[in-house]
Coordinates of C-alpha atoms in Angstrom, one line a residue:
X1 CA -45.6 -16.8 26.8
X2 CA -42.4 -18.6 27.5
X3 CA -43.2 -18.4 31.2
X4 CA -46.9 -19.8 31.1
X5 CA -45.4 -22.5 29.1
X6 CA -43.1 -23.3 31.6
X7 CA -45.4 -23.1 34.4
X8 CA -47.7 -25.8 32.5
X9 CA -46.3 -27.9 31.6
X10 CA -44.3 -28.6 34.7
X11 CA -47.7 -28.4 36.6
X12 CA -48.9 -31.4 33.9
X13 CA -46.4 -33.6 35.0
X14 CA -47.1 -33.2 38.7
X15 CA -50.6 -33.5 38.7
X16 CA -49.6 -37.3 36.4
X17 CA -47.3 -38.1 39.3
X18 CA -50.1 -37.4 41.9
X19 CA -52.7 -39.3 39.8
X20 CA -50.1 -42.2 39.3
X21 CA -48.9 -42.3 43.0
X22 CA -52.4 -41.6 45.5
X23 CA -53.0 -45.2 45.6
X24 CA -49.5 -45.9 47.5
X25 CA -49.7 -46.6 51.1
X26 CA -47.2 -43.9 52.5
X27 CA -47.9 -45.7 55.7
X28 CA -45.9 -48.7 54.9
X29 CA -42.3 -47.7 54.7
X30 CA -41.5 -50.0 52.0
X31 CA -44.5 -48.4 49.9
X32 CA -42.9 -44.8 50.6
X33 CA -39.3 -45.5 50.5
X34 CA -39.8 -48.3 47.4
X35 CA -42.6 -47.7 45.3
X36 CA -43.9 -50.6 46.8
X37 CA -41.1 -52.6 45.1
X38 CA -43.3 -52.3 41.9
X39 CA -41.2 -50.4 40.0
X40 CA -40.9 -51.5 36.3
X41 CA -37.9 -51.5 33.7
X42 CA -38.8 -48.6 31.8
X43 CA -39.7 -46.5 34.6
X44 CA -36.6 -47.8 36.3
X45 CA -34.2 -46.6 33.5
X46 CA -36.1 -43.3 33.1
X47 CA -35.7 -42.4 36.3
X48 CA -32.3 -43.3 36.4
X49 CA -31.2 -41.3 33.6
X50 CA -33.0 -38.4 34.8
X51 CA -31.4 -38.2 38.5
X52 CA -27.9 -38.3 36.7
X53 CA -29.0 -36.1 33.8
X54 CA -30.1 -33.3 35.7
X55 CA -28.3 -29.8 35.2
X56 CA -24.8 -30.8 38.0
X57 CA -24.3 -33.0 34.3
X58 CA -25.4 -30.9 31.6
X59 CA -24.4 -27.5 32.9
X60 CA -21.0 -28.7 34.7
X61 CA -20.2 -31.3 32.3
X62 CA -21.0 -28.9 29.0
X63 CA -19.3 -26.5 31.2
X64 CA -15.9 -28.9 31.3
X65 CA -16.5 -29.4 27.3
X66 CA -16.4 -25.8 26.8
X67 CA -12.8 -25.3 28.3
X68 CA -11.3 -28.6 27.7
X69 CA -12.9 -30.6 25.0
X70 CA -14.3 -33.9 24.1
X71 CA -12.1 -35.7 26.2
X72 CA -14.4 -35.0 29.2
X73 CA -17.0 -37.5 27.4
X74 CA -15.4 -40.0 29.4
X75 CA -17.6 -39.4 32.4
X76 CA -20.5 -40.5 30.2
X77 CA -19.0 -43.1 28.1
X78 CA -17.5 -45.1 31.0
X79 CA -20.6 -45.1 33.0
X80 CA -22.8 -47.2 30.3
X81 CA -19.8 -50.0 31.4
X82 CA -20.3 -49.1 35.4
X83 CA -24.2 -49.7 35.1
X84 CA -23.3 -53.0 32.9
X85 CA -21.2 -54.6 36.0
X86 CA -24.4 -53.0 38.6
X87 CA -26.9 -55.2 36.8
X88 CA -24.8 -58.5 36.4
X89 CA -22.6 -58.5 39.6
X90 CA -24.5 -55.7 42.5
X91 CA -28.3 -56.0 41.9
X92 CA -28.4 -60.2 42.0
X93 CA -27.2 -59.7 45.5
X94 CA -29.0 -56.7 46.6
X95 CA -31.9 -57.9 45.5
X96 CA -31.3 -61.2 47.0
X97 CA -31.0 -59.7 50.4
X98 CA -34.5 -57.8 50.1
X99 CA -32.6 -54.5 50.5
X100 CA -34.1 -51.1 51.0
X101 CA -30.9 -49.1 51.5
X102 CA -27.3 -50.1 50.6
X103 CA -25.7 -49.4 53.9
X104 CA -28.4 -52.1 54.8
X105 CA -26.1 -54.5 54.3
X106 CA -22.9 -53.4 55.5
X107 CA -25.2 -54.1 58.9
X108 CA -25.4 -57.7 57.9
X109 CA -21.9 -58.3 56.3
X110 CA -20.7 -56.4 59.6
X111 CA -22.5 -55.0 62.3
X112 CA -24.8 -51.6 62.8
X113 CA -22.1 -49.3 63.7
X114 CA -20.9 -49.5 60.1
X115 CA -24.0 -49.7 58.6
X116 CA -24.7 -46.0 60.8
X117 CA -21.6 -44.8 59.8
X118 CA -22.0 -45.5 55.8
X119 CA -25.3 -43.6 56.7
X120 CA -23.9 -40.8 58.3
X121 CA -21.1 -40.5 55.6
X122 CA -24.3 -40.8 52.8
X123 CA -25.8 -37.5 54.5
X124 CA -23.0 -35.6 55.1
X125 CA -22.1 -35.9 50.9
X126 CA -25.6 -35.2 50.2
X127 CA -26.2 -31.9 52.4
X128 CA -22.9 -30.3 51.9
X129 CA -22.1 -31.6 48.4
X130 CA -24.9 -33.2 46.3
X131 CA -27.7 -31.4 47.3
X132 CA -26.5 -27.6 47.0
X133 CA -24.8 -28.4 43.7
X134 CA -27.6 -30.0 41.8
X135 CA -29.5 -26.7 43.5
X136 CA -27.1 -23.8 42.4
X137 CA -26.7 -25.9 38.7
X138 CA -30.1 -25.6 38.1
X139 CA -30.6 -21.7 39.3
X140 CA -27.8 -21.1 37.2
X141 CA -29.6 -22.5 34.3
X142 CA -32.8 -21.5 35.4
X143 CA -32.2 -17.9 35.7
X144 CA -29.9 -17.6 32.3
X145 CA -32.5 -18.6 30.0
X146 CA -35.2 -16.9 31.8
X147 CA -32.9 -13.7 32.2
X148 CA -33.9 -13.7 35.9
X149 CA -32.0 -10.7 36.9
X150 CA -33.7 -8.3 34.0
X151 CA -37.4 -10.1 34.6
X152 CA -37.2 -9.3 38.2
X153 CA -35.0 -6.5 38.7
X154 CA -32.2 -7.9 41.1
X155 CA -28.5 -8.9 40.9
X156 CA -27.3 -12.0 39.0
X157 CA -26.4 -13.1 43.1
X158 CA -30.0 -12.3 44.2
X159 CA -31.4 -14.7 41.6
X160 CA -29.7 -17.2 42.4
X161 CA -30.9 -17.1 45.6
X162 CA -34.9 -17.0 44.2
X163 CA -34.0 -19.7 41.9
X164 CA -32.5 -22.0 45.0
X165 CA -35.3 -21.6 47.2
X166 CA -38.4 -21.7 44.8
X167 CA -36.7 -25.0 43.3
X168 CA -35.9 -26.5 46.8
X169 CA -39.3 -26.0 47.8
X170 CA -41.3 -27.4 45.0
X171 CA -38.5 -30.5 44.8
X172 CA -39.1 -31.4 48.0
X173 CA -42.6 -31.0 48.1
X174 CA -42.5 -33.6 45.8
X175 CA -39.9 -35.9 47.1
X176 CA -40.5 -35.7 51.0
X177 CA -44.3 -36.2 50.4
X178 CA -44.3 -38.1 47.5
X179 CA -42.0 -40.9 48.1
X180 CA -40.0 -42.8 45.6
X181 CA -42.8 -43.7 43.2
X182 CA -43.8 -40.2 42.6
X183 CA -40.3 -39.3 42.1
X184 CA -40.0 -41.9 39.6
X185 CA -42.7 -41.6 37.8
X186 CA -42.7 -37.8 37.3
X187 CA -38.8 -38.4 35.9
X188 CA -40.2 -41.3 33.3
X189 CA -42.3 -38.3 31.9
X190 CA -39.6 -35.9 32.0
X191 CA -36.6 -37.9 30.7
X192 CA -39.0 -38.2 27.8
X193 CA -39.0 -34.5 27.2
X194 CA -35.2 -34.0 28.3
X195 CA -34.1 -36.3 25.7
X196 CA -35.8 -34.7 23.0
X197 CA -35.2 -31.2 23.8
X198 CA -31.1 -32.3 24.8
X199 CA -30.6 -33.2 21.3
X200 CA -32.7 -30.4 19.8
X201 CA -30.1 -28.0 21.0
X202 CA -26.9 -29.4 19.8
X203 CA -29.2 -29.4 16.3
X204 CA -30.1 -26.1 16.6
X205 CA -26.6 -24.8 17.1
X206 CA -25.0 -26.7 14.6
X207 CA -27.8 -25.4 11.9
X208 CA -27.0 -22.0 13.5
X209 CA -22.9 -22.9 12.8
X210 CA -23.5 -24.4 9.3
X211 CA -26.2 -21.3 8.3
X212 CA -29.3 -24.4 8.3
X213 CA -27.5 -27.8 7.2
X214 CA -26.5 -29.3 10.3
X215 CA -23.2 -31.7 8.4
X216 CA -21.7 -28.3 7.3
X217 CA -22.4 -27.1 10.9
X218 CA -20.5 -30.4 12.2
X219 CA -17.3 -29.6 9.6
X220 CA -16.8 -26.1 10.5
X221 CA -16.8 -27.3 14.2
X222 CA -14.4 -30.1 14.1
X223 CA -12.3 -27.9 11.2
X224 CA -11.8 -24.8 13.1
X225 CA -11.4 -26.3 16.7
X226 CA -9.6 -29.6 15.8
X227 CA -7.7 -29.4 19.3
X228 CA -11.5 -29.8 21.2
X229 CA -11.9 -33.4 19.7
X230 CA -9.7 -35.5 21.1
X231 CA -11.3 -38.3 23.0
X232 CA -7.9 -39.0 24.5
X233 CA -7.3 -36.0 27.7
X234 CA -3.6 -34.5 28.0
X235 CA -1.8 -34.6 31.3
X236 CA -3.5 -30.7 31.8
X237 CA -7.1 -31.4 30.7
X238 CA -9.5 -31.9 33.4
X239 CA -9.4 -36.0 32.9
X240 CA -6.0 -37.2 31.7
X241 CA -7.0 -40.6 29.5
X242 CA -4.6 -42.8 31.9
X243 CA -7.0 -42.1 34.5
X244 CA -9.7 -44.5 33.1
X245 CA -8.0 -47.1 34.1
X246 CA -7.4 -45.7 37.6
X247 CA -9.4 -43.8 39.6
X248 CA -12.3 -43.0 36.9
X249 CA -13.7 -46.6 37.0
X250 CA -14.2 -46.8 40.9
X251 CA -16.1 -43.6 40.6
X252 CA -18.5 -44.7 38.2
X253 CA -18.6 -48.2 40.4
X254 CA -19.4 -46.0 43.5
X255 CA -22.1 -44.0 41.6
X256 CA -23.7 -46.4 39.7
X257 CA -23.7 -49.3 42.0
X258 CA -23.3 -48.3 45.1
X259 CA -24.9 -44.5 45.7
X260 CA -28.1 -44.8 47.2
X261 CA -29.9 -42.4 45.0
X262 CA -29.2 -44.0 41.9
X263 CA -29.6 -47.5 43.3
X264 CA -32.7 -47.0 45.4
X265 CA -34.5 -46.7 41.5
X266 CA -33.1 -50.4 41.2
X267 CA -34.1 -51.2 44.8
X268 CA -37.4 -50.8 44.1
X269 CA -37.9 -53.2 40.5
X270 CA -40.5 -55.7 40.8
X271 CA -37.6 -58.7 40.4
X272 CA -34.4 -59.4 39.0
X273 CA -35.5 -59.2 35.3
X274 CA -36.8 -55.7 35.2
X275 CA -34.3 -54.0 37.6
X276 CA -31.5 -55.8 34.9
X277 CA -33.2 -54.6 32.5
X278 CA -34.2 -50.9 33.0
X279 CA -30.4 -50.8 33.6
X280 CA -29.2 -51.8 30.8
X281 CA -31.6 -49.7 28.9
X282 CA -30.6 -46.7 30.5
X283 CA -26.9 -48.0 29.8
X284 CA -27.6 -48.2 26.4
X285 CA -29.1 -44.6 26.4
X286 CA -26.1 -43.5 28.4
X287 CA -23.8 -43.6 25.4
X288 CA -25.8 -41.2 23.4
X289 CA -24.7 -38.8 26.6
X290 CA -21.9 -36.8 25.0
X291 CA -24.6 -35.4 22.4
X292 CA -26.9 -33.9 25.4
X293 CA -24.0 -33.0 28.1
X294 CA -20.3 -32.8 25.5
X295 CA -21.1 -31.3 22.1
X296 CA -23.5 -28.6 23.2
X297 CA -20.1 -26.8 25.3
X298 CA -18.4 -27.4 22.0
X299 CA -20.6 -25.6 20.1
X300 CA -20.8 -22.8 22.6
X301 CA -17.2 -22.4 22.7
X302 CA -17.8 -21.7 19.0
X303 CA -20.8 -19.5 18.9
X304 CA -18.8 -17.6 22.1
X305 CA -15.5 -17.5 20.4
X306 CA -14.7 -19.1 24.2
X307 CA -15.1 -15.2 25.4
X308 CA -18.3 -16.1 28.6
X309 CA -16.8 -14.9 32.1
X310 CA -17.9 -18.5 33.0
X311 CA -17.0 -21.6 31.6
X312 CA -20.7 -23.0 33.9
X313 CA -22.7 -20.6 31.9
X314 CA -22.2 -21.8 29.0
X315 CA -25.2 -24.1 28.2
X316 CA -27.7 -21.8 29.4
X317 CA -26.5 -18.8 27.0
X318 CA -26.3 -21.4 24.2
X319 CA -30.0 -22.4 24.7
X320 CA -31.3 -19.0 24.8
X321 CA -29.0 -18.5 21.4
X322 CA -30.5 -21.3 19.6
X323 CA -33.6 -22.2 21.0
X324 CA -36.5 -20.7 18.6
X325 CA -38.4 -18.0 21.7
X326 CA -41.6 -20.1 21.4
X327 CA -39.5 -22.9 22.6
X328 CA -37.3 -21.7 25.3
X329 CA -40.5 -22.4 27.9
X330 CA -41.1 -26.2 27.0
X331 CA -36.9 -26.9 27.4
X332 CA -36.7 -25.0 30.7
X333 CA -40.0 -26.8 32.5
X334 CA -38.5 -30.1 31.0
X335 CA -35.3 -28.6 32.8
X336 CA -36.7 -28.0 35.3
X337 CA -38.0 -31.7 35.9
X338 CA -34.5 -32.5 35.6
X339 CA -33.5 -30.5 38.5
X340 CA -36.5 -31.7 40.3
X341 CA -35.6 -35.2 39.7
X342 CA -32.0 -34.9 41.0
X343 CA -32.8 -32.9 44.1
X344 CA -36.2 -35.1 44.4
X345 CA -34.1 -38.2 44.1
X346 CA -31.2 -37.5 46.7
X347 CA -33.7 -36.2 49.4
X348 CA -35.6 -39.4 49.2
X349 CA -32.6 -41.2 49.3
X350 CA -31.7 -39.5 52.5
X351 CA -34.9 -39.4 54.3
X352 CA -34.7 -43.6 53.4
X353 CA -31.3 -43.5 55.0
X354 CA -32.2 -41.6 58.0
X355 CA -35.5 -43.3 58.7
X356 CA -34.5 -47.0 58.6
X357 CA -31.0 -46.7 58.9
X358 CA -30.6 -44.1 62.0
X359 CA -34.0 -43.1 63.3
X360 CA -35.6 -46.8 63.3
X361 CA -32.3 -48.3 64.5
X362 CA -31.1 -45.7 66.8
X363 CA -33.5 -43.9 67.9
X364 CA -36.9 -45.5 68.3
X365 CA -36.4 -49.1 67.9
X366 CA -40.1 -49.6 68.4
X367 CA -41.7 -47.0 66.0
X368 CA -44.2 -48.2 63.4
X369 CA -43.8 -48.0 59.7
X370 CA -46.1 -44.8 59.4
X371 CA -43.9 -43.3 62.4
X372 CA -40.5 -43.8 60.6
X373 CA -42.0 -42.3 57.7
X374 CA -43.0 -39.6 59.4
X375 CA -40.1 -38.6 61.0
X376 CA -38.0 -39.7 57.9
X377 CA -40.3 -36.9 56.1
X378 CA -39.4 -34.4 58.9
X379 CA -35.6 -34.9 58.0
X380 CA -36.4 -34.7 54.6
X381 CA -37.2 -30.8 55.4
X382 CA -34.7 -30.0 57.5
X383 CA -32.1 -31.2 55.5
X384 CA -33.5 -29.6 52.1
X385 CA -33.7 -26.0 54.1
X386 CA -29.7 -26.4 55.3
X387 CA -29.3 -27.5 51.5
X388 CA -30.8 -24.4 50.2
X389 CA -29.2 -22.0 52.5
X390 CA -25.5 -23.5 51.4
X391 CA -26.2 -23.5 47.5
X392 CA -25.7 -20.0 46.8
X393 CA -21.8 -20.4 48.1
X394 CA -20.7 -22.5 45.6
X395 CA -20.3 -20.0 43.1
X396 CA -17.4 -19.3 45.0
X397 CA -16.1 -22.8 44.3
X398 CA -14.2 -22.9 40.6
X399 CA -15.5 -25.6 38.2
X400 CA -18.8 -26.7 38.7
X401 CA -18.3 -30.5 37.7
X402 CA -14.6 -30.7 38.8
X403 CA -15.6 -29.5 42.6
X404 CA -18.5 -31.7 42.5
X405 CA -16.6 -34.9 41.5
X406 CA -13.8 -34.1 43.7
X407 CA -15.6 -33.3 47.0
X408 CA -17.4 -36.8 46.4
X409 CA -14.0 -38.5 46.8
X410 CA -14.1 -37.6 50.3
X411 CA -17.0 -40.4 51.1
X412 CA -17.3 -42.5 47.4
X413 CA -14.1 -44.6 47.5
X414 CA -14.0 -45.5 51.6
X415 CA -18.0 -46.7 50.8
X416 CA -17.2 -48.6 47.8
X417 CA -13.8 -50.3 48.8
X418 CA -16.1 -51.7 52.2
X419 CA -19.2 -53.3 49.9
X420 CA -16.6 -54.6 48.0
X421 CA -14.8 -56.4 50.0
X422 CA -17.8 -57.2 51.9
X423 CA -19.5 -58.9 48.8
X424 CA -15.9 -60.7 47.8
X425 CA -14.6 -62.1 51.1
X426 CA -16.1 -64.3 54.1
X427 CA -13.8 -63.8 57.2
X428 CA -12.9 -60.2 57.0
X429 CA -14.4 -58.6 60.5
X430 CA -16.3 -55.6 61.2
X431 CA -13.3 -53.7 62.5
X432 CA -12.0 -53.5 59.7
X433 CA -14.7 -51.7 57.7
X434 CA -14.7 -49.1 60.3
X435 CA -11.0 -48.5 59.8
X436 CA -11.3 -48.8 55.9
X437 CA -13.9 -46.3 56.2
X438 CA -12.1 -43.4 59.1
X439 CA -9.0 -44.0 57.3
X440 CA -10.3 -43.8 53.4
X441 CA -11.9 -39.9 54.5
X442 CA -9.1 -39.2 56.8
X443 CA -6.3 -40.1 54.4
X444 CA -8.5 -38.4 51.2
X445 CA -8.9 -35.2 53.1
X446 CA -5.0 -34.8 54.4
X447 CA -4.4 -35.4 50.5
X448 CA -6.7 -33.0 48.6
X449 CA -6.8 -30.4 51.5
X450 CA -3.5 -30.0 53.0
X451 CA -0.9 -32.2 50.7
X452 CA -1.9 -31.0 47.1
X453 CA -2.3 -27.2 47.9
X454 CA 1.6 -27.5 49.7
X455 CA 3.3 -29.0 46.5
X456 CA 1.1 -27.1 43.8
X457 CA 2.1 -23.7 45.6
X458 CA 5.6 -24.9 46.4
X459 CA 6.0 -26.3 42.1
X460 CA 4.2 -22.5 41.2
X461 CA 6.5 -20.5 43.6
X462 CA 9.7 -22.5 41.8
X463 CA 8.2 -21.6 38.7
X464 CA 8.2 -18.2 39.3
X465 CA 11.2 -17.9 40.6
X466 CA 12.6 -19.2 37.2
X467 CA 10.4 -16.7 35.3
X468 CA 8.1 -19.1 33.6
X469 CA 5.3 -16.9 32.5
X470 CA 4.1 -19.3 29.5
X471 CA 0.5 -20.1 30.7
X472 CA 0.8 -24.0 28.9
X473 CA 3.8 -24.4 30.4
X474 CA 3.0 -23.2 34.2
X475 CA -0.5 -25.5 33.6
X476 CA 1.8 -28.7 33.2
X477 CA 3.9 -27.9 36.0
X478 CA 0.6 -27.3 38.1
X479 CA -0.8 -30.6 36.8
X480 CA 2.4 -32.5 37.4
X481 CA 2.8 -31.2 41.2
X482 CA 1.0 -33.5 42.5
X483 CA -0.9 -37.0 41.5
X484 CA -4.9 -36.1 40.0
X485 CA -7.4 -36.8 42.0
X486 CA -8.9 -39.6 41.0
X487 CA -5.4 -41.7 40.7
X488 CA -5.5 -40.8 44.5
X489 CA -9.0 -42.4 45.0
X490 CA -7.0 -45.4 43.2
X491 CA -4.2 -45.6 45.4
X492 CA -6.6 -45.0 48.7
X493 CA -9.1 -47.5 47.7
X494 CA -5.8 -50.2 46.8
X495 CA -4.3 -49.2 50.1
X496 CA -7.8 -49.8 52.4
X497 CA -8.4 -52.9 50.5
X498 CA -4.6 -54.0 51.5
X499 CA -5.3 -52.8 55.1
X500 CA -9.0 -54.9 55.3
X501 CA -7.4 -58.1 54.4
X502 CA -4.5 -57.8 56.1
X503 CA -7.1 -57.2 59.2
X504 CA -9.2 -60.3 58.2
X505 CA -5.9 -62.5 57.8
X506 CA -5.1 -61.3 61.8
X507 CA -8.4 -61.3 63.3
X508 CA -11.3 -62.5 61.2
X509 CA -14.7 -63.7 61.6
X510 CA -16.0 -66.2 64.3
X511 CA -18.0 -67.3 61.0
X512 CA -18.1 -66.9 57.2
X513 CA -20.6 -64.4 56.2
X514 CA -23.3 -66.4 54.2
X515 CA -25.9 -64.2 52.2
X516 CA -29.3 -65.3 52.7
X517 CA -32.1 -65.2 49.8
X518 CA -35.1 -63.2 51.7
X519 CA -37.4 -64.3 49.3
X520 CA -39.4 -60.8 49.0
X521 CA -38.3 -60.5 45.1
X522 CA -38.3 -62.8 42.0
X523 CA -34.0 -62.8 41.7
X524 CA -34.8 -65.0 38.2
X525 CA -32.1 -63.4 36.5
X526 CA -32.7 -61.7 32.4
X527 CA -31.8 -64.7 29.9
X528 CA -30.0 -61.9 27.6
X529 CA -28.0 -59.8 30.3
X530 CA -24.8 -61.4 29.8
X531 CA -24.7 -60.9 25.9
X532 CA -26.6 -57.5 26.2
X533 CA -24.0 -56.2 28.5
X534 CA -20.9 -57.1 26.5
X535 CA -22.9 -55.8 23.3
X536 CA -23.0 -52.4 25.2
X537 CA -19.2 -52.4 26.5
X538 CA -18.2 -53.4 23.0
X539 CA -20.0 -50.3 21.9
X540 CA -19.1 -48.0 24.1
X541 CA -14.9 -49.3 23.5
X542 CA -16.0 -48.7 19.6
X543 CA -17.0 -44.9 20.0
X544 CA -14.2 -44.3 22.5
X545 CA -11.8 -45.2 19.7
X546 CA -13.5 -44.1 16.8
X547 CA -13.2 -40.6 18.2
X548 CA -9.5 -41.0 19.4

C-alpha cells in the first residue's frame, strides 16, 4: 500500500508538470532553458526552496543535528539573510543584463575565456560533487524508509545502487526533456507537500517523546539533552559560531546568488517585482528551516539514544519510527520530488551552461536555437549517467553535509570573489579574473588536500606521543591544527580580491565597464523590498539569539 501510494502520487505530479509545460517551445532556447522568462513569484520561491530542500539538506543537515546539535541551524538561518542581499543587490543587475546563465556575464565584464572557464568550473562541481551527492542522499533515504534491502533481497550497498539509477533516470527524464518550466512547476507542487509532511515529522516524534502532547515532548528534549541546543557552535562542532562572520556568509552569497541552479529559478521571473519577490518569500520560509532539516536529528538522537552506525541515517529511521504506515508512502513520493527537484534542477542548470556557454560559443557558433538545445539535452545525459555511476562512492566519504559543503569550496569562493569584483569595480581587466579564479582552486586545494591533512596528523601524532587518550580533548587539538574550512574560503576569497585590484591598479581596462539595460525584462523594482528585507534579517538576528 505504501508503495502504490508512492508511485501515485509521484506519477500525479508529473503528468501536472506535462499538462503545465506542452505549450513551451523547446525550440527556442530561452523557452527551454527559462521558462520562457514567465516564471512567477510563487512558483519562483517554490522551486527555490525545493532545489535546496532536497535530501543533501534534510538527510546531511539532520545528519549534522544528530551529532552536534542546533548550532548547525546556522546553514539555514543565515541563508534567509544571503537570499535578502540576492534580491536587492544581484538580481537588479542580472536581470538588467537579460541574463540566461551567470557566467554570462563574466563574458561581458571580461571576456569569453572567463566566462568558459566559470562554465567549466560550474560542471566539474556539479558532476563530481553536486550531482552524486544529492543522488546517494536521496537512495539513502529512499531505501531506509522503504527497507529496500529486505523488499528486494540484496545488500544495503546493492540498494543503493537501484535507488541511484532509478532516481537518475526518472530525474533526468524530467529535467533534460522538460526544461526549466517543468522542473519548476513540478517543485511548486511538491514544496507544497514537503512542507507539510517536514513538519509532520518533528510533530510526530515529539508526540512519540512526550507519550501524545507534543510541549511535554519539547521539555523532555531540551531537559535531557540541554548540551544539543546551543545556537552558538564550540571550536569542535562542525560550524564554530565565529565562522559566521567569516567564511559562512560567502558561502551562502555564492549559493544563493551566484550558483546557477538556484539563480536560473530567478533568471527566468517575468520582471524585477516577481523574481524580488518569490525571493523573499522563500526567504521568509527559509527561517522555519531548522524545524524540517535541525530538530528532526535532535529528536532522533533521542529516540536512538545517539546508538545508529550512521549519523546520515538518521532521518530516514526517524520517519519510518514515527510516521503512521499509511503515511510513510505520501512523505517518501513527496521525497522523492525533492530529490527530483535537486538533481532536476542542477542538470538543467548544466545543460544551460553547456549549451550557450560552451557548445554555442565554442563549438558551433552558427547552430540554431533548437540545435543548442538539442545538443545541450545530449549533455544533459551524459553527464547524469557519469553522475550515477560516481554516487555510490560517497558512502566512503565521512559526513554527508560536511564533504558536500567542503568540496564546494574548491569552485564557490574563486566564482563569487570574480562577480564580485566584476559588479563593484570598472577598470579591473580580464587577466585578472583568470588569475583570481586558477589561483582561488589552486590555493583551496593545496590547503584542504595537502596542508590540513600534514598539521592534523602531525598535532595527532604529538598527541599521542604525550598519551592523550581523552576523546574531547584529542577533538580540540584536531580542530585547532589547522584553521576550519570556511575561515580558509575567507582568507582565499580576501587574498584574490587583494590580488584583482592590485592587478586593475597595474594594468586595467582600456575602458570602464558600463552595464547595459537589454530591455528584455521589466527591472521596475518591488516598492516593499527594502523594508521587507530588513524585516526578515531582523527576524532571522531575533531567533538566532533567542536560541543562544
Amino acid at each position: 500500500m505504501q508503495f502504490l501510494t508512492f508511485i501515485g502520487f509521484t506519477a500525479l505530479v508529473a503528468i501536472i508538470a506535462y499538462l503545465k509545460t506542452r505549450k513551451t517551445e523547446e525550440s527556442s532556447s530561452d523557452g527551454y532553458f527559462l521558462g520562457g522568462r514567465s516564471l512567477t513569484a510563487g512558483v519562483i520561491a517554490g522551486s527555490l526552496l525545493l532545489t535546496n530542500l532536497s535530501t543533501e539538506q534534510i538527510v546531511g543537515l539532520n545528519g549534522a543535528a544528530y551529532q552536534s546539535g542546533l548550532s548547525v541551524m546556522v546553514w539555514e538561518t543565515l541563508a534567509a539573510i544571503a537570499m535578502v542581499v540576492t534580491a536587492m543587490f544581484l538580481l537588479p543587475r542580472y536581470l538588467k543584463g537579460g541574463l540566461t546563465t551567470v557566467p554570462g556575464f563574466l563574458a561581458k565584464r571580461f571576456d569569453v575565456t572567463t566566462k568558459t572557464l566559470t562554465s567549466v568550473l560550474f560542471l566539474s562541481g556539479y558532476v563530481v560533487v553536486l550531482l552524486p551527492v544529492i543522488l546517494y542522499s536521496g537512495s539513502l533515504a529512499i531505501s531506509g524508509m522503504f527497507d529496500i534491502p529486505t523488499l528486494l533481497g540484496v545488500t544495503h550497498t546493492q540498494s543503493i545502487w537501484i535507488c541511484v539509477w532509478g532516481i537518475g533516470i526518472i530525474g533526468s527524464i524530467y529535467a533534460v526533456f522538460g526544461g526549466l518550466k517543468a522542473v519548476a512547476v513540478s517543485d511548486s507542487i511538491n514544496a507544497i507537500g514537503l512542507l507539510i509532511g517536514g513538519i509532520l515529522i518533528p510533530i510526530f516524534g515529539l508526540m512519540m517523546i512526550g507519550d501524545g502532547n507534543i510541549l511535554d515532548g519539547l521539555s523532555t528534549l531540551t531537559a535531557e539533552h540541554p548540551d544539543k541546543f546551543k545556537s552558538m557552535g564550540g571550536p569542535t562542532d562542525p560550524v564554530p559560531f565565529y565562522t559566521i562572520f567569516t567564511g559562512m556568509m560567502l558561502v551562502q552569497l555564492f549559493y544563493w546568488g551566484t550558483n546557477q541552479q538556484i539563480i536560473q529559478r530567478a533568471l527566468g521571473a517575468k520582471n524585477l517585482k516577481e523574481g524580488q519577490k518569490g525571493l523573499l518569500l522563500a526567504s521568509f520560509i527559509k527561517i522555519l528551516g531548522p524545524i524540517i532539516v535541525v530538530l528532526p536529528g535532535l529528536i532522533a538522537f533521542h529516540l536512538f539514544q545517539g546508538n545508529l552506525e550512521s549519523a546520515d541515517s538518521a532521518y530516514p529511521m526517524l520517519v519510518k519510527k514515527v510516521l503512521p504506515s499509511a503515511w510513510v508512502g505520501f512523505f517518501a513520493a513527496v521525497l522523492f520530488g525533492a530529490i527530483l527537484s535537486s538533481f532536476n534542477s542542477v542538470l538543467n542548470s548544466s545543460v544551460t551552461l553547456f549549451g550557450i556557454d560552451i557548445y554555442k560559443q565554442h563549438i558551433n557558433k552558427e547552430a540554431s536555437e533548437k540545435t543548442v538545445v538539442k545538443y545541450g539535452k545530449t549533455f544533459g545525459v551524459i553527464l547524469a549517467i557519469a553522475a550515477m555511476f560516481i554516487a555510490p562512492l560517497i558512502a566512503n566519504a565521512g559526513s554527508l553535509f560536511d564533504y558536500l559543503q567542503e568540496i564546494n569550496g574548491i569552485y564557490s569562493i574563486p566564482i563569487l570573489t570574480i562577480i564580485i569584483v566584476g559588479y563593484l569595480t570598472k577598470w579591473v581587466p580580464a587577466i585578472a579574473a583568470k588569475i583570481g579564479l586558477v589561483s582561488g582552486c589552486l590555493l583551496y586545494i593545496l590547503s584542504q588536500f595537502i596542508l590540513q591533512p600534514y598539521f592534523v596528523q602531525k598535532a595527532m601524532n604529538t598527541a599521542a606521543e604525550a598519551n592523550i587518550t581523552d576523546v574531547a580533548e584529542l577533538a580540540l587539538i584536531e580542530a585547532q591544527a589547522y584553521p576550519h574550512f570556511l575561515d580558509v574560503m575567507a582568507i582565499l576569497f580576501a587574498l584574490n580580491v587583494i590580488i584583482m585590484l592590485v592587478i586593475g591598479k597595474i594594468a586595467p581596462r582600456k575602458e570602464p565597464f558600463v552595464q547595459e539595460y537589454t530591455k528584455q525584462v521589466d527591472i521596475t523594482p518591488w516598492a516593499y523590498t527594502k523594508q521587507v528585507g530588513i524585516a526578515i534579517c531582523v527576524i532571522v538576528i531575533g531567533v538566532y539569539i533567542y536560541f543562544a
